[in-house]
CSV table of C-alpha atoms and ligand atoms in Angstrom, one decimal:
chain,number,residue,atom,x,y,z
A,20,MET,CA,0.0,0.0,0.0
A,21,HIS,CA,2.7,2.4,1.0
A,22,PHE,CA,4.8,1.5,-2.0
A,23,TYR,CA,1.8,1.8,-4.3
A,24,LEU,CA,1.0,5.3,-3.0
A,25,LYS,CA,4.6,6.5,-3.4
A,26,PHE,CA,4.6,5.2,-7.0
A,27,LEU,CA,1.4,7.1,-7.7
A,28,LEU,CA,2.8,10.3,-6.3
A,29,ILE,CA,5.9,10.0,-8.5
A,30,GLY,CA,3.8,9.2,-11.5
A,31,ILE,CA,1.4,12.2,-11.4
A,32,VAL,CA,2.5,15.8,-11.6
A,33,CYS,CA,-0.2,18.0,-10.3
A,34,TYR,CA,-0.5,21.6,-11.6
A,35,ALA,CA,-2.6,24.3,-10.2
A,36,ARG,CA,-3.7,25.5,-13.6
A,37,GLU,CA,-5.5,23.4,-16.2
A,38,PRO,CA,-5.0,24.6,-19.8
A,39,ALA,CA,-8.0,25.6,-21.9
A,40,ASP,CA,-7.2,22.7,-24.2
A,41,LYS,CA,-7.8,19.7,-22.0
A,42,GLY,CA,-5.6,17.7,-24.2
A,43,ALA,CA,-2.6,20.0,-23.9
A,44,ASN,CA,0.7,18.2,-23.8
A,45,GLU,CA,2.9,17.9,-20.8
A,46,LYS,CA,5.4,20.7,-21.8
A,47,THR,CA,2.5,23.1,-22.5
A,48,ARG,CA,1.0,22.4,-19.1
A,49,TYR,CA,4.4,22.9,-17.5
A,50,ILE,CA,4.9,26.3,-19.3
A,51,LEU,CA,1.5,27.6,-18.3
A,52,ASN,CA,2.1,26.8,-14.7
A,53,PHE,CA,5.6,28.2,-14.8
A,54,LEU,CA,4.3,31.5,-16.2
A,55,ASP,CA,1.5,31.5,-13.6
A,56,THR,CA,3.9,31.3,-10.7
A,57,LEU,CA,6.4,34.0,-11.9
A,58,PRO,CA,4.6,37.0,-10.3
A,59,THR,CA,4.8,35.3,-6.9
A,60,GLN,CA,8.6,35.7,-7.3
A,61,ASN,CA,8.3,39.2,-8.7
A,62,ARG,CA,9.8,38.1,-11.9
A,63,TYR,CA,8.7,38.0,-15.5
A,64,LEU,CA,10.1,36.9,-18.9
A,65,SER,CA,11.5,39.2,-21.6
A,66,GLY,CA,10.4,38.9,-25.2
A,67,GLN,CA,11.2,40.3,-28.7
A,68,PHE,CA,9.2,40.2,-31.9
A,69,ALA,CA,11.4,39.3,-34.9
A,70,GLY,CA,9.1,40.1,-37.8
A,71,TRP,CA,6.7,38.7,-40.5
A,72,SER,CA,7.6,35.3,-41.8
A,73,ASN,CA,9.0,35.4,-45.3
A,74,VAL,CA,8.8,39.2,-45.3
A,75,THR,CA,10.7,40.9,-42.6
A,76,PHE,CA,11.6,38.1,-40.1
A,77,ASN,CA,15.2,38.1,-39.0
A,78,LEU,CA,17.3,37.7,-35.8
A,79,ILE,CA,19.3,40.9,-36.1
A,80,GLN,CA,17.6,42.8,-33.2
A,81,MET,CA,17.7,39.7,-31.0
A,82,ASP,CA,21.5,39.4,-31.7
A,83,GLN,CA,22.0,43.1,-31.1
A,84,ILE,CA,20.2,42.8,-27.7
A,85,THR,CA,22.4,39.9,-26.8
A,86,ASN,CA,25.5,41.8,-27.8
A,87,LEU,CA,24.5,45.0,-25.9
A,88,THR,CA,22.9,43.6,-22.8
A,89,GLY,CA,24.6,40.2,-22.3
A,90,HIS,CA,21.2,38.5,-22.4
A,91,THR,CA,19.0,37.0,-25.1
A,92,PRO,CA,15.2,37.6,-24.7
A,93,ALA,CA,13.4,34.6,-23.3
A,94,ILE,CA,10.6,34.8,-25.8
A,95,LEU,CA,11.1,35.0,-29.6
A,96,GLY,CA,8.1,35.9,-31.7
A,97,CYS,CA,7.0,35.6,-35.3
A,98,ASP,CA,3.9,36.7,-37.3
A,99,TYR,CA,2.6,34.1,-39.8
A,100,ALA,CA,0.9,36.6,-42.1
A,101,ALA,CA,1.6,40.1,-43.5
A,102,GLY,CA,-2.1,40.7,-44.0
A,103,TRP,CA,-1.8,44.0,-45.8
A,104,LEU,CA,-0.2,42.3,-48.8
A,105,HIS,CA,-2.2,41.3,-51.9
A,106,ALA,CA,-1.5,38.1,-53.7
A,107,THR,CA,-3.4,35.6,-55.8
A,108,PRO,CA,-4.0,33.0,-54.5
A,109,PRO,CA,-4.2,34.9,-51.2
A,110,GLN,CA,-3.1,31.7,-49.3
A,111,THR,CA,0.5,32.4,-50.2
A,112,ILE,CA,0.4,35.4,-47.8
A,113,ILE,CA,0.3,33.0,-44.9
A,114,ASN,CA,3.8,31.7,-44.2
A,115,TYR,CA,5.6,29.8,-41.4
A,116,SER,CA,9.2,29.6,-42.7
A,117,CYS,CA,10.3,31.3,-39.4
A,118,ASN,CA,9.6,28.0,-37.6
A,119,LYS,CA,13.2,27.0,-38.2
A,120,TYR,CA,14.4,29.9,-36.0
A,121,LEU,CA,11.6,29.3,-33.4
A,122,LYS,CA,12.8,25.7,-33.1
A,123,ASP,CA,16.4,26.7,-32.5
A,124,HIS,CA,15.3,29.2,-29.9
A,125,SER,CA,13.2,26.6,-28.2
A,126,ASN,CA,16.1,24.1,-28.2
A,127,ALA,CA,18.2,26.8,-26.5
A,128,ASN,CA,15.6,26.9,-23.7
A,129,GLY,CA,13.6,29.8,-25.0
A,130,LEU,CA,9.8,30.2,-25.4
A,131,VAL,CA,8.1,31.2,-28.6
A,132,THR,CA,5.0,33.2,-29.5
A,133,ILE,CA,3.0,33.6,-32.8
A,134,ASP,CA,0.5,36.1,-33.9
A,135,ILE,CA,-1.2,36.6,-37.2
A,136,HIS,CA,-2.1,39.7,-39.1
A,137,PHE,CA,-4.6,37.8,-41.2
A,138,PRO,CA,-5.6,39.2,-44.7
A,139,ASN,CA,-9.3,39.8,-44.9
A,140,PRO,CA,-10.8,36.5,-46.0
A,141,ALA,CA,-13.6,38.3,-47.9
A,142,SER,CA,-11.0,39.4,-50.4
A,143,PRO,CA,-10.1,37.1,-53.3
A,144,ASP,CA,-6.6,38.6,-53.5
A,145,GLY,CA,-5.7,38.9,-49.9
A,146,GLY,CA,-4.9,42.2,-48.3
A,147,PHE,CA,-7.4,44.6,-46.7
A,148,LEU,CA,-6.0,44.1,-43.2
A,149,LYS,CA,-7.7,47.3,-42.1
A,150,ASN,CA,-10.6,47.3,-44.5
A,151,ARG,CA,-13.8,45.2,-43.9
A,152,THR,CA,-15.6,46.1,-47.2
A,153,ASN,CA,-17.4,43.0,-48.4
A,154,LEU,CA,-16.9,41.1,-45.1
A,155,THR,CA,-19.8,39.4,-43.3
A,156,PHE,CA,-18.0,38.5,-40.1
A,157,THR,CA,-20.2,35.5,-39.3
A,158,ASP,CA,-19.2,33.9,-42.6
A,159,LEU,CA,-16.2,32.8,-40.7
A,160,LEU,CA,-18.4,30.4,-38.8
A,161,ASP,CA,-19.6,28.8,-42.0
A,162,PHE,CA,-16.7,27.0,-43.8
A,163,GLN,CA,-19.0,26.4,-46.8
A,164,SER,CA,-19.4,30.2,-47.5
A,165,GLU,CA,-16.9,31.8,-49.9
A,166,THR,CA,-15.3,33.8,-47.2
A,167,GLY,CA,-15.5,30.8,-44.8
A,168,GLN,CA,-13.7,28.6,-47.3
A,169,ARG,CA,-10.9,31.1,-47.7
A,170,TRP,CA,-10.7,31.5,-43.9
A,171,LYS,CA,-10.5,27.7,-43.5
A,172,SER,CA,-7.7,27.5,-46.0
A,173,TYR,CA,-5.8,30.2,-44.0
A,174,LEU,CA,-6.4,28.3,-40.8
A,175,ASN,CA,-5.1,25.1,-42.4
A,176,ILE,CA,-1.8,26.6,-43.3
A,177,ILE,CA,-1.5,28.1,-39.8
A,178,ALA,CA,-2.3,24.7,-38.4
A,179,ASP,CA,0.4,23.1,-40.5
A,180,GLY,CA,2.9,25.6,-39.1
A,181,LEU,CA,1.8,25.1,-35.6
A,182,ASN,CA,1.9,21.3,-36.1
A,183,GLU,CA,5.4,21.4,-37.3
A,184,LEU,CA,6.3,23.1,-34.0
A,185,GLN,CA,4.2,20.5,-32.1
A,186,GLU,CA,6.2,17.7,-33.7
A,187,ALA,CA,9.4,19.4,-32.6
A,188,ASN,CA,7.9,19.6,-29.0
A,189,VAL,CA,7.7,23.4,-29.2
A,190,THR,CA,4.9,25.0,-27.1
A,191,VAL,CA,3.5,28.2,-28.7
A,192,LEU,CA,2.1,31.2,-26.9
A,193,PHE,CA,-0.6,31.7,-29.5
A,194,ARG,CA,-2.1,35.2,-29.8
A,195,PRO,CA,-4.7,35.1,-32.5
A,196,LEU,CA,-7.2,38.0,-33.4
A,197,HIS,CA,-5.3,40.5,-31.2
A,198,GLU,CA,-6.4,44.0,-30.5
A,199,MET,CA,-10.0,42.9,-31.2
A,200,ASN,CA,-11.4,45.8,-29.1
A,201,GLY,CA,-9.9,48.4,-31.5
A,202,ALA,CA,-11.5,49.4,-34.8
A,203,TRP,CA,-8.5,49.0,-37.0
A,204,PHE,CA,-8.1,45.3,-38.1
A,205,TRP,CA,-11.0,43.6,-40.0
A,206,TRP,CA,-11.7,41.4,-37.0
A,207,GLY,CA,-11.7,44.3,-34.6
A,208,ASN,CA,-14.7,45.9,-32.9
A,209,GLN,CA,-17.1,43.3,-34.3
A,210,ASN,CA,-20.3,42.3,-32.5
A,211,SER,CA,-18.9,40.8,-29.3
A,212,ASN,CA,-21.1,37.7,-29.4
A,213,ASP,CA,-19.9,37.0,-33.0
A,214,PHE,CA,-16.3,37.6,-32.0
A,215,ARG,CA,-16.6,35.1,-29.2
A,216,SER,CA,-18.2,32.5,-31.5
A,217,VAL,CA,-15.4,33.0,-34.1
A,218,TRP,CA,-12.7,32.6,-31.3
A,219,ILE,CA,-14.4,29.4,-30.0
A,220,SER,CA,-14.7,27.9,-33.4
A,221,LEU,CA,-11.0,28.6,-34.0
A,222,PHE,CA,-10.2,27.0,-30.7
A,223,GLU,CA,-12.3,23.9,-31.4
A,224,TYR,CA,-11.0,23.6,-34.9
A,225,PHE,CA,-7.3,23.7,-33.8
A,226,SER,CA,-7.6,21.7,-30.6
A,227,THR,CA,-10.2,19.0,-31.6
A,228,GLU,CA,-10.0,18.7,-35.4
A,229,MET,CA,-6.3,19.6,-36.1
A,230,ASN,CA,-5.1,18.0,-32.9
A,231,LEU,CA,-2.9,20.9,-31.8
A,232,HIS,CA,-2.1,20.4,-28.2
A,233,ASN,CA,1.0,22.6,-27.9
A,234,LEU,CA,-0.9,26.0,-27.7
A,235,LEU,CA,-1.4,28.4,-24.9
A,236,TRP,CA,-4.3,30.7,-26.0
A,237,ILE,CA,-3.7,34.4,-25.4
A,238,TYR,CA,-6.5,36.9,-25.4
A,239,ALA,CA,-4.9,40.3,-26.2
A,240,PRO,CA,-6.9,43.4,-26.5
A,241,ASP,CA,-5.3,46.9,-26.8
A,242,GLN,CA,-5.0,49.1,-23.8
A,243,SER,CA,-5.8,52.3,-25.9
A,244,ALA,CA,-9.3,51.1,-26.8
A,245,PRO,CA,-12.2,50.8,-24.4
A,246,ASN,CA,-13.7,47.6,-23.0
A,247,PRO,CA,-10.7,45.2,-23.1
A,248,SER,CA,-12.7,42.4,-21.5
A,249,MET,CA,-15.7,42.8,-23.7
A,250,PHE,CA,-14.7,40.2,-26.3
A,251,TYR,CA,-13.3,37.6,-23.8
A,252,PRO,CA,-14.5,34.3,-25.1
A,253,GLY,CA,-14.6,32.6,-21.6
A,254,ASP,CA,-12.3,30.8,-19.2
A,255,ASP,CA,-12.5,27.5,-21.2
A,256,TYR,CA,-11.0,29.1,-24.3
A,257,VAL,CA,-8.2,31.3,-22.9
A,258,ASP,CA,-5.0,30.6,-21.0
A,259,ILE,CA,-3.4,34.0,-20.7
A,260,VAL,CA,-4.8,37.5,-20.9
A,261,ALA,CA,-2.6,40.3,-22.2
A,262,LEU,CA,-2.7,43.9,-23.2
A,263,ASP,CA,-1.0,45.4,-26.3
A,264,VAL,CA,0.5,48.6,-25.1
A,265,TYR,CA,2.1,51.5,-27.0
A,266,VAL,CA,2.6,54.3,-24.5
A,267,ASP,CA,5.3,56.9,-23.7
A,268,ASP,CA,4.5,56.7,-20.0
A,269,PRO,CA,4.2,53.1,-18.8
A,270,ASN,CA,2.4,54.2,-15.7
A,271,SER,CA,-0.5,55.3,-17.9
A,272,MET,CA,-1.4,51.8,-19.2
A,273,GLN,CA,-5.2,51.3,-19.0
A,274,GLY,CA,-7.2,48.2,-18.5
A,275,TYR,CA,-4.9,46.3,-16.2
A,276,GLU,CA,-7.4,45.9,-13.4
A,277,GLU,CA,-10.1,44.8,-15.8
A,278,MET,CA,-7.8,42.2,-17.3
A,279,VAL,CA,-6.4,40.9,-14.1
A,280,ARG,CA,-9.9,40.4,-12.7
A,281,LEU,CA,-10.5,37.7,-15.4
A,282,GLY,CA,-8.3,35.5,-13.2
A,283,LYS,CA,-5.8,34.3,-15.8
A,284,PRO,CA,-2.0,34.9,-15.9
A,285,PHE,CA,-1.4,38.3,-17.3
A,286,ALA,CA,1.2,39.5,-19.9
A,287,LEU,CA,2.1,42.4,-22.1
A,288,GLY,CA,1.2,41.0,-25.5
A,289,GLU,CA,3.0,43.7,-27.4
A,290,VAL,CA,5.0,46.6,-26.0
A,291,GLY,CA,6.5,49.7,-27.5
A,292,PRO,CA,6.6,53.5,-27.3
A,293,HIS,CA,3.8,55.6,-28.7
A,294,THR,CA,6.3,58.2,-30.0
A,295,THR,CA,8.7,56.5,-32.4
A,296,ASP,CA,11.7,58.8,-32.3
A,297,GLY,CA,14.1,56.3,-30.7
A,298,HIS,CA,14.2,58.2,-27.4
A,299,PHE,CA,11.8,56.1,-25.3
A,300,ASP,CA,13.4,55.0,-22.0
A,301,TYR,CA,12.7,51.3,-21.6
A,302,SER,CA,14.0,51.3,-18.0
A,303,LEU,CA,10.7,53.0,-17.1
A,304,TRP,CA,8.9,49.7,-17.6
A,305,PRO,CA,10.4,47.7,-14.7
A,306,ILE,CA,9.6,50.6,-12.4
A,307,ALA,CA,6.0,50.9,-13.6
A,308,ILE,CA,5.5,47.2,-13.3
A,309,ALA,CA,6.9,47.2,-9.7
A,310,ASN,CA,4.7,50.1,-8.8
A,311,HIS,CA,1.4,49.3,-10.5
A,312,PHE,CA,1.3,46.1,-12.6
A,313,ASN,CA,3.1,43.4,-10.6
A,314,LEU,CA,1.1,40.5,-11.8
A,315,ILE,CA,2.9,40.4,-15.2
A,316,SER,CA,4.3,37.1,-16.4
A,317,TYR,CA,6.1,38.3,-19.5
A,318,PHE,CA,6.5,41.3,-21.8
A,319,PHE,CA,6.9,41.1,-25.6
A,320,ALA,CA,8.6,44.1,-27.2
A,321,TRP,CA,7.7,44.9,-30.8
A,322,ASP,CA,10.4,45.1,-33.4
A,323,GLY,CA,12.0,47.8,-35.6
A,324,ILE,CA,11.8,51.3,-34.2
A,325,TYR,CA,9.7,50.0,-31.3
A,326,SER,CA,12.4,47.6,-30.0
A,327,PRO,CA,14.4,48.3,-26.9
A,328,ILE,CA,17.5,48.1,-29.0
A,329,GLU,CA,16.4,51.1,-31.0
A,330,ASN,CA,15.5,53.1,-27.9
A,331,ARG,CA,17.2,54.0,-24.6
A,332,ASN,CA,18.2,51.8,-21.7
A,333,ALA,CA,17.8,48.3,-23.2
A,334,TYR,CA,20.7,47.3,-21.0
A,335,GLN,CA,18.8,48.3,-17.8
A,336,LEU,CA,15.7,46.6,-19.0
A,337,PHE,CA,17.3,43.2,-19.8
A,338,ASN,CA,19.5,43.4,-16.7
A,339,SER,CA,16.6,44.3,-14.3
A,340,LYS,CA,16.6,41.8,-11.3
A,341,HIS,CA,13.0,41.2,-12.1
A,342,VAL,CA,13.6,40.1,-15.7
A,343,ILE,CA,14.3,36.5,-16.7
A,344,ASN,CA,16.1,36.1,-20.1
A,345,ARG,CA,16.7,33.0,-22.2
A,346,ASP,CA,20.1,32.4,-20.6
A,347,GLN,CA,18.5,32.5,-17.2
A,348,LEU,CA,15.8,29.9,-17.8
B,420,NAG,C1,7.9,34.3,-49.9
B,420,NAG,O1,8.9,33.4,-50.4
B,420,NAG,C2,8.7,33.0,-51.7
B,420,NAG,C3,9.7,32.0,-52.1
B,420,NAG,O2,11.0,32.4,-51.7
B,420,NAG,C4,8.7,34.2,-52.7
B,420,NAG,O3,8.5,33.8,-54.0
B,420,NAG,C5,7.7,35.2,-52.2
B,420,NAG,O4,7.7,36.3,-53.0
B,420,NAG,C6,7.8,35.5,-50.8
B,420,NAG,N1,6.7,36.3,-50.4
B,420,NAG,C7,6.9,37.5,-49.8
B,420,NAG,C8,5.6,38.2,-49.5
B,420,NAG,O5,8.0,38.0,-49.6
B,421,NAG,C1,27.3,40.5,-32.1
B,421,NAG,O1,28.6,40.3,-31.8
B,421,NAG,C2,29.3,39.3,-32.5
B,421,NAG,C3,30.6,39.0,-31.9
B,421,NAG,O2,31.3,40.2,-31.7
B,421,NAG,C4,29.4,39.7,-34.0
B,421,NAG,O3,29.9,38.7,-34.8
B,421,NAG,C5,27.9,40.0,-34.5
B,421,NAG,O4,28.0,40.6,-35.8
B,421,NAG,C6,27.2,41.0,-33.6
B,421,NAG,N1,25.8,41.0,-34.0
B,421,NAG,C7,25.1,42.1,-34.1
B,421,NAG,C8,23.8,41.9,-34.6
B,421,NAG,O5,25.5,43.2,-33.7
B,422,NAG,C1,7.1,30.5,-47.0
B,422,NAG,O1,8.2,31.1,-47.6
B,422,NAG,C2,9.3,30.2,-47.8
B,422,NAG,C3,10.5,31.0,-48.4
B,422,NAG,O2,11.0,31.9,-47.4
B,422,NAG,C4,8.8,29.2,-48.8
B,422,NAG,O3,9.9,28.2,-49.0
B,422,NAG,C5,7.6,28.5,-48.2
B,422,NAG,O4,7.1,27.5,-49.1
B,422,NAG,C6,6.5,29.5,-47.9
B,422,NAG,N1,5.3,28.8,-47.4
B,422,NAG,C7,5.0,28.5,-46.1
B,422,NAG,C8,3.7,27.8,-45.9
B,422,NAG,O5,5.8,28.6,-45.2
B,423,NAG,C1,-14.8,44.0,-52.6
B,423,NAG,O1,-15.3,43.2,-53.7
B,423,NAG,C2,-14.9,43.9,-54.9
B,423,NAG,C3,-15.6,43.0,-56.0
B,423,NAG,O2,-15.2,41.7,-55.9
B,423,NAG,C4,-13.4,44.0,-55.1
B,423,NAG,O3,-13.1,44.6,-56.3
B,423,NAG,C5,-12.9,44.8,-53.9
B,423,NAG,O4,-11.5,44.8,-53.9
B,423,NAG,C6,-13.3,44.1,-52.6
B,423,NAG,N1,-12.9,45.0,-51.5
B,423,NAG,C7,-12.3,44.5,-50.4
B,423,NAG,C8,-11.9,45.5,-49.3
B,423,NAG,O5,-12.1,43.3,-50.2
B,424,NAG,C1,-11.9,49.7,-48.5
B,424,NAG,O1,-11.7,49.2,-49.8
B,424,NAG,C2,-12.7,49.6,-50.8
B,424,NAG,C3,-12.5,48.7,-52.0
B,424,NAG,O2,-11.2,48.7,-52.5
B,424,NAG,C4,-12.5,51.1,-51.0
B,424,NAG,O3,-13.5,51.5,-51.9
B,424,NAG,C5,-12.7,51.8,-49.6
B,424,NAG,O4,-12.5,53.2,-49.8
B,424,NAG,C6,-11.8,51.2,-48.6
B,424,NAG,N1,-12.2,51.8,-47.3
B,424,NAG,C7,-11.4,52.2,-46.4
B,424,NAG,C8,-11.9,52.7,-45.1
B,424,NAG,O5,-10.2,52.2,-46.6
B,425,NAG,C1,9.2,17.7,-24.6
B,425,NAG,O1,9.9,18.5,-23.8
B,425,NAG,C2,9.8,18.3,-22.4
B,425,NAG,C3,10.5,19.4,-21.6
B,425,NAG,O2,11.6,19.9,-22.3
B,425,NAG,C4,10.3,16.9,-22.1
B,425,NAG,O3,10.1,16.6,-20.7
B,425,NAG,C5,9.5,15.9,-22.9
B,425,NAG,O4,10.0,14.6,-22.7
B,425,NAG,C6,9.6,16.3,-24.4
B,425,NAG,N1,8.6,15.4,-25.1
B,425,NAG,C7,8.9,14.8,-26.2
B,425,NAG,C8,7.9,14.0,-26.9
B,425,NAG,O5,10.0,15.0,-26.8
């Protein structure tokens, strides 16, 4: 009896947090719970976006950060679609060739995140990221409709990319349909019930039909638009809540309380300055986090002129005692 009990205890790892995807693999469960416990230690992970797959994706800024600060960001991010581009067939706009670099980063102990600037599926030649002409949003729920067929074909390519990562045992911080409370992207500021239905159908399609069990689902509205929790699809479909935040004064970030109240781990899904003159002081973030936003599990800096490396005090940011980088994981 005693021996049997001991055997049971060794065999079962109990985590406090159950992923939204009940079939999530062991590594994905581990990472969710790791992120969940970071705030209790007053620590959070660093992250850096590296661009659009097959368009701008490259590791130059990651390497520059490593050279300047002595640390490599813990999270590397890629975007699978440069949705403003036009192409026929539009499916060629979706691309996951960045996976190669994400796998390397994961093999070096890092975490990876993926977002997607989807082209408008109502358009036969892609594009129209910020234009919803011709779009009936609920067509996304009907894979037989013309828009729905195109949407499904996009999802299938995304799923192939995510599955390639699953086969390499890479867990993905997956941040689809981001900034949905803003009125800029075609999926933004839609009827909130319709949005929730589209999110849930995407979740079901990927987890149940495509058997993707390496995803942590991130719900990431934008702090500059109202009602960040309005489109929240529900606890069963989200693992992490995040805010995208482009501000010159980190203390001014809105929506934190509303997001934290949802009861999920919290992150900064995208971070950058509002004024893009290269003079933003990134050392302000650890101070603002310590003072006002201490439930943060990670931050993910945007690239180009938004990156810490193109602004001031990247060294202080990545060397903050609160920040965990890839080499410290
Ligand atoms: C993606 O790569 C393919 C093959 O190298 C190339 O033909 C295509 O133009 C690229 N697309 C973009 C948007 O850069
Ligand atoms: C980083 O430093 C290495 C070694 O000095 C150098 O080879 C590399 O070009 C540098 N990379 C960047 C992006 O500055
Ligand atoms: C993406 O672009 C690469 C070239 O960079 C190309 O080889 C590949 O076929 C494209 N498609 C996907 C789905 O990644
Ligand atoms: C709407 O449809 C028309 C006719 O097919 C097309 O010319 C136009 O580019 C579409 N607009 C958008 C934003 O998709
Ligand atoms: C959206 O695209 C249509 C068709 O190309 C164009 O007529 C319309 O002006 C665009 N709307 C906006 C807000 O850009
Ligand atoms: C995936 O990675 C985890 C943690 O690194 C490891 O424990 C597990 O055995 C790996 N699973 C497979 C199938 O390689």
